[in-house]
Amino acid sequence: MLHSIPLGILSFSSGGYGVDNSAMFNDDDTEFLTRTPSGSATSRRKFTMSAWVKRGNLGTNFPIFSARSGANSDDALNFTTGDKLEVMVDYTNDGQLTTNAVFRDPHAWYNIVLAVDTEQSTAANRLKLYVNNVQMTSFSTASYPAEDYDFERWQVSGNENTIGRTLSVAAGKADGYIAEAVWIDGQQLTPSSFG
């Protein structure tokens, strides 16, 4: 099941083109996108997220997707203040991936894909992180959710899900652009599914 969050159209006058389904975020403002689902996804073990991201300020937290069920109980996909890409499961209590690679080009668009399937017996197959069609395999921190782990925050009824802000960190606001933010329920996909 495909859940796509329509973000509108952002036009770039200097480049002379528009990017469909995109939004601009400024970390000096308080805007972000939020949704609190009234029903849960069909699978809490298998899903895929994808978004195109262009960073503004470097050296700051840039949340892409986040969800929260309580204080210090977040699932998040974000750039860190060290410009690395990070996945946090239950605020790192149940899993964390932090890339060794850094992402410091404020002119580049990055296609970020997080593909999840906790039913996999091999831990490294439970969370797969891709940037521009390349799977990230070198991590400074790598801990994976347990086999058959049920995610309790992302796309779970009553939990606030956000794009562009981390709920538990006041400074966790995006600065830049996010486009084509997509949530796929029940499938662990590769970047080829997103163009």
mmCIF file of C-alpha atoms in Angstrom:
data_model
loop_
_atom_site.group_PDB
_atom_site.id
_atom_site.type_symbol
_atom_site.label_atom_id
_atom_site.label_comp_id
_atom_site.label_asym_id
_atom_site.label_seq_id
_atom_site.Cartn_x
_atom_site.Cartn_y
_atom_site.Cartn_z
ATOM 1 C CA MET A 1 0.000 0.000 0.000
ATOM 2 C CA LEU A 2 1.411 3.368 -1.004
ATOM 3 C CA HIS A 3 1.067 6.369 1.293
ATOM 4 C CA SER A 4 2.375 9.469 -0.437
ATOM 5 C CA ILE A 5 2.345 12.785 1.336
ATOM 6 C CA PRO A 6 1.645 15.521 -1.238
ATOM 7 C CA LEU A 7 3.863 18.468 -0.483
ATOM 8 C CA GLY A 8 2.888 20.890 -3.258
ATOM 9 C CA ILE A 9 5.088 22.402 -5.933
ATOM 10 C CA LEU A 10 8.135 24.493 -5.188
ATOM 11 C CA SER A 11 9.413 26.720 -7.978
ATOM 12 C CA PHE A 12 13.026 27.798 -8.214
ATOM 13 C CA SER A 13 13.247 31.097 -10.064
ATOM 14 C CA SER A 14 17.038 31.043 -10.285
ATOM 15 C CA GLY A 15 17.089 27.613 -11.905
ATOM 16 C CA GLY A 16 14.016 28.104 -14.024
ATOM 17 C CA TYR A 17 12.326 24.842 -13.064
ATOM 18 C CA GLY A 18 9.887 23.448 -10.519
ATOM 19 C CA VAL A 19 10.182 20.396 -8.312
ATOM 20 C CA ASP A 20 6.821 18.641 -7.919
ATOM 21 C CA ASN A 21 5.690 17.535 -4.466
ATOM 22 C CA SER A 22 8.347 19.499 -2.609
ATOM 23 C CA ALA A 23 8.596 21.794 0.383
ATOM 24 C CA MET A 24 11.164 24.264 1.630
ATOM 25 C CA PHE A 25 12.093 24.270 5.324
ATOM 26 C CA ASN A 26 13.848 27.039 7.261
ATOM 27 C CA ASP A 27 15.229 26.081 10.688
ATOM 28 C CA ASP A 28 14.610 29.644 11.924
ATOM 29 C CA ASP A 29 10.868 29.011 11.512
ATOM 30 C CA THR A 30 8.619 26.490 13.213
ATOM 31 C CA GLU A 31 6.960 24.977 10.143
ATOM 32 C CA PHE A 32 7.027 21.252 9.548
ATOM 33 C CA LEU A 33 4.654 18.652 8.139
ATOM 34 C CA THR A 34 2.753 16.472 10.548
ATOM 35 C CA ARG A 35 0.245 13.649 10.428
ATOM 36 C CA THR A 36 -1.249 11.599 13.240
ATOM 37 C CA PRO A 37 -2.732 8.467 11.668
ATOM 38 C CA SER A 38 -6.087 7.246 12.962
ATOM 39 C CA GLY A 39 -5.233 3.710 11.865
ATOM 40 C CA SER A 40 -1.979 1.769 11.771
ATOM 41 C CA ALA A 41 -0.063 0.519 8.746
ATOM 42 C CA THR A 42 -0.785 -3.060 7.710
ATOM 43 C CA SER A 43 2.766 -4.053 8.673
ATOM 44 C CA ARG A 44 4.819 -2.790 11.592
ATOM 45 C CA ARG A 45 7.762 -4.950 10.485
ATOM 46 C CA LYS A 46 8.092 -4.205 6.776
ATOM 47 C CA PHE A 47 8.024 -0.796 5.062
ATOM 48 C CA THR A 48 10.066 1.597 2.922
ATOM 49 C CA MET A 49 10.545 5.363 3.113
ATOM 50 C CA SER A 50 11.977 7.512 0.350
ATOM 51 C CA ALA A 51 12.578 11.233 -0.048
ATOM 52 C CA TRP A 52 14.675 13.597 -2.113
ATOM 53 C CA VAL A 53 16.569 15.964 0.179
ATOM 54 C CA LYS A 54 18.654 19.077 -0.446
ATOM 55 C CA ARG A 55 20.378 20.426 2.654
ATOM 56 C CA GLY A 56 20.612 24.121 3.511
ATOM 57 C CA ASN A 57 22.631 24.655 6.685
ATOM 58 C CA LEU A 58 25.370 22.096 7.277
ATOM 59 C CA GLY A 59 26.487 21.015 10.746
ATOM 60 C CA THR A 60 22.903 20.973 12.017
ATOM 61 C CA ASN A 61 20.372 18.252 12.665
ATOM 62 C CA PHE A 62 18.199 17.774 9.543
ATOM 63 C CA PRO A 63 15.246 15.500 10.297
ATOM 64 C CA ILE A 64 13.642 13.853 7.307
ATOM 65 C CA PHE A 65 11.084 11.458 8.858
ATOM 66 C CA SER A 66 10.302 11.214 12.578
ATOM 67 C CA ALA A 67 7.602 9.711 14.799
ATOM 68 C CA ARG A 68 7.060 9.740 18.537
ATOM 69 C CA SER A 69 5.073 7.779 21.093
ATOM 70 C CA GLY A 70 6.452 9.439 24.260
ATOM 71 C CA ALA A 71 9.367 11.350 25.756
ATOM 72 C CA ASN A 72 12.657 10.049 24.314
ATOM 73 C CA SER A 73 10.764 7.414 22.377
ATOM 74 C CA ASP A 74 11.316 8.359 18.740
ATOM 75 C CA ASP A 75 11.962 6.698 15.439
ATOM 76 C CA ALA A 76 13.864 9.051 13.163
ATOM 77 C CA LEU A 77 15.743 9.290 9.876
ATOM 78 C CA ASN A 78 17.939 12.386 9.825
ATOM 79 C CA PHE A 79 21.263 14.029 9.096
ATOM 80 C CA THR A 80 23.271 14.572 12.289
ATOM 81 C CA THR A 81 25.144 17.698 13.374
ATOM 82 C CA GLY A 82 28.243 15.862 12.087
ATOM 83 C CA ASP A 83 26.618 15.696 8.594
ATOM 84 C CA LYS A 84 26.187 11.915 8.738
ATOM 85 C CA LEU A 85 22.973 10.085 7.928
ATOM 86 C CA GLU A 86 21.346 8.343 10.883
ATOM 87 C CA VAL A 87 18.453 6.011 11.632
ATOM 88 C CA MET A 88 17.255 5.829 15.243
ATOM 89 C CA VAL A 89 14.830 3.158 16.447
ATOM 90 C CA ASP A 90 13.204 4.046 19.774
ATOM 91 C CA TYR A 91 15.732 6.867 20.277
ATOM 92 C CA THR A 92 18.613 4.358 19.693
ATOM 93 C CA ASN A 93 17.329 1.912 22.357
ATOM 94 C CA ASP A 94 16.249 -0.687 19.786
ATOM 95 C CA GLY A 95 18.559 0.120 16.886
ATOM 96 C CA GLN A 96 20.777 2.754 15.308
ATOM 97 C CA LEU A 97 22.675 3.210 12.074
ATOM 98 C CA THR A 98 25.055 6.145 11.655
ATOM 99 C CA THR A 99 27.023 6.328 8.416
ATOM 100 C CA ASN A 100 30.757 6.887 8.240
ATOM 101 C CA ALA A 101 30.064 8.869 5.072
ATOM 102 C CA VAL A 102 29.376 12.569 5.468
ATOM 103 C CA PHE A 103 27.006 14.588 3.292
ATOM 104 C CA ARG A 104 28.253 18.165 2.994
ATOM 105 C CA ASP A 105 27.150 19.354 -0.432
ATOM 106 C CA PRO A 106 24.412 21.987 -0.012
ATOM 107 C CA HIS A 107 23.950 22.057 -3.813
ATOM 108 C CA ALA A 108 23.231 18.336 -4.203
ATOM 109 C CA TRP A 109 19.921 16.540 -4.108
ATOM 110 C CA TYR A 110 20.157 13.224 -2.239
ATOM 111 C CA ASN A 111 17.663 10.408 -2.716
ATOM 112 C CA ILE A 112 17.420 8.785 0.715
ATOM 113 C CA VAL A 113 15.744 5.371 1.028
ATOM 114 C CA LEU A 114 15.247 3.423 4.251
ATOM 115 C CA ALA A 115 14.031 -0.118 3.568
ATOM 116 C CA VAL A 116 12.890 -2.093 6.633
ATOM 117 C CA ASP A 117 12.085 -5.784 7.106
ATOM 118 C CA THR A 118 12.603 -7.045 10.657
ATOM 119 C CA GLU A 119 11.478 -10.539 9.645
ATOM 120 C CA GLN A 120 14.915 -11.042 8.050
ATOM 121 C CA SER A 121 17.136 -13.476 9.972
ATOM 122 C CA THR A 122 20.312 -11.571 9.025
ATOM 123 C CA ALA A 123 20.469 -8.431 11.176
ATOM 124 C CA ALA A 124 22.036 -6.232 8.461
ATOM 125 C CA ASN A 125 19.079 -6.994 6.152
ATOM 126 C CA ARG A 126 16.525 -5.614 8.636
ATOM 127 C CA LEU A 127 17.475 -1.973 7.996
ATOM 128 C CA LYS A 128 18.856 -1.035 4.592
ATOM 129 C CA LEU A 129 19.868 2.553 3.963
ATOM 130 C CA TYR A 130 20.503 3.892 0.446
ATOM 131 C CA VAL A 131 21.779 7.250 -0.789
ATOM 132 C CA ASN A 132 21.511 7.974 -4.516
ATOM 133 C CA ASN A 133 20.965 4.303 -5.338
ATOM 134 C CA VAL A 134 24.027 3.149 -3.339
ATOM 135 C CA GLN A 135 23.507 0.993 -0.258
ATOM 136 C CA MET A 136 25.329 2.341 2.787
ATOM 137 C CA THR A 137 27.359 -0.464 4.407
ATOM 138 C CA SER A 138 30.002 1.424 6.414
ATOM 139 C CA PHE A 139 28.687 2.661 9.764
ATOM 140 C CA SER A 140 30.281 4.266 12.812
ATOM 141 C CA THR A 141 27.336 2.868 14.799
ATOM 142 C CA ALA A 142 25.425 -0.201 13.673
ATOM 143 C CA SER A 143 22.844 -1.886 15.871
ATOM 144 C CA TYR A 144 19.754 -3.491 14.408
ATOM 145 C CA PRO A 145 16.270 -4.172 15.743
ATOM 146 C CA ALA A 146 15.630 -7.711 16.937
ATOM 147 C CA GLU A 147 14.184 -10.227 14.502
ATOM 148 C CA ASP A 148 10.392 -9.733 14.180
ATOM 149 C CA TYR A 149 10.617 -6.357 15.927
ATOM 150 C CA ASP A 150 7.385 -4.360 15.676
ATOM 151 C CA PHE A 151 7.892 -0.641 15.126
ATOM 152 C CA GLU A 152 5.760 1.247 17.646
ATOM 153 C CA ARG A 153 5.948 4.801 16.318
ATOM 154 C CA TRP A 154 6.107 5.135 12.510
ATOM 155 C CA GLN A 155 2.607 4.903 10.989
ATOM 156 C CA VAL A 156 1.032 3.658 14.241
ATOM 157 C CA SER A 157 -2.392 4.965 15.203
ATOM 158 C CA GLY A 158 -2.272 7.996 17.497
ATOM 159 C CA ASN A 159 1.452 8.715 17.108
ATOM 160 C CA GLU A 160 2.477 11.994 15.512
ATOM 161 C CA ASN A 161 4.571 11.459 12.368
ATOM 162 C CA THR A 162 6.535 14.391 10.980
ATOM 163 C CA ILE A 163 8.577 15.476 7.989
ATOM 164 C CA GLY A 164 11.154 18.188 8.635
ATOM 165 C CA ARG A 165 11.253 18.076 12.443
ATOM 166 C CA THR A 166 12.379 15.751 15.219
ATOM 167 C CA LEU A 167 9.730 15.849 17.924
ATOM 168 C CA SER A 168 11.936 15.255 20.958
ATOM 169 C CA VAL A 169 14.758 17.620 20.017
ATOM 170 C CA ALA A 170 13.826 21.315 19.946
ATOM 171 C CA ALA A 171 16.785 22.079 17.664
ATOM 172 C CA GLY A 172 15.851 19.239 15.312
ATOM 173 C CA LYS A 173 14.394 21.309 12.476
ATOM 174 C CA ALA A 174 15.168 20.847 8.802
ATOM 175 C CA ASP A 175 16.825 23.579 6.772
ATOM 176 C CA GLY A 176 16.608 22.927 3.054
ATOM 177 C CA TYR A 177 14.238 21.073 0.748
ATOM 178 C CA ILE A 178 12.388 17.760 0.923
ATOM 179 C CA ALA A 179 10.625 16.429 -2.169
ATOM 180 C CA GLU A 180 8.675 13.303 -3.151
ATOM 181 C CA ALA A 181 8.382 12.012 0.419
ATOM 182 C CA VAL A 182 6.888 8.526 0.116
ATOM 183 C CA TRP A 183 5.909 5.795 2.591
ATOM 184 C CA ILE A 184 5.413 2.231 1.306
ATOM 185 C CA ASP A 185 3.511 -0.066 3.654
ATOM 186 C CA GLY A 186 4.280 -3.799 3.744
ATOM 187 C CA GLN A 187 7.249 -3.937 1.345
ATOM 188 C CA GLN A 188 11.021 -3.616 1.659
ATOM 189 C CA LEU A 189 11.926 -1.989 -1.666
ATOM 190 C CA THR A 190 15.101 -0.847 -3.380
ATOM 191 C CA PRO A 191 15.751 2.659 -4.775
ATOM 192 C CA SER A 192 14.837 1.489 -8.289
ATOM 193 C CA SER A 193 11.196 1.607 -7.172
ATOM 194 C CA PHE A 194 11.461 5.385 -6.869
ATOM 195 C CA GLY A 195 12.876 6.339 -10.263
#
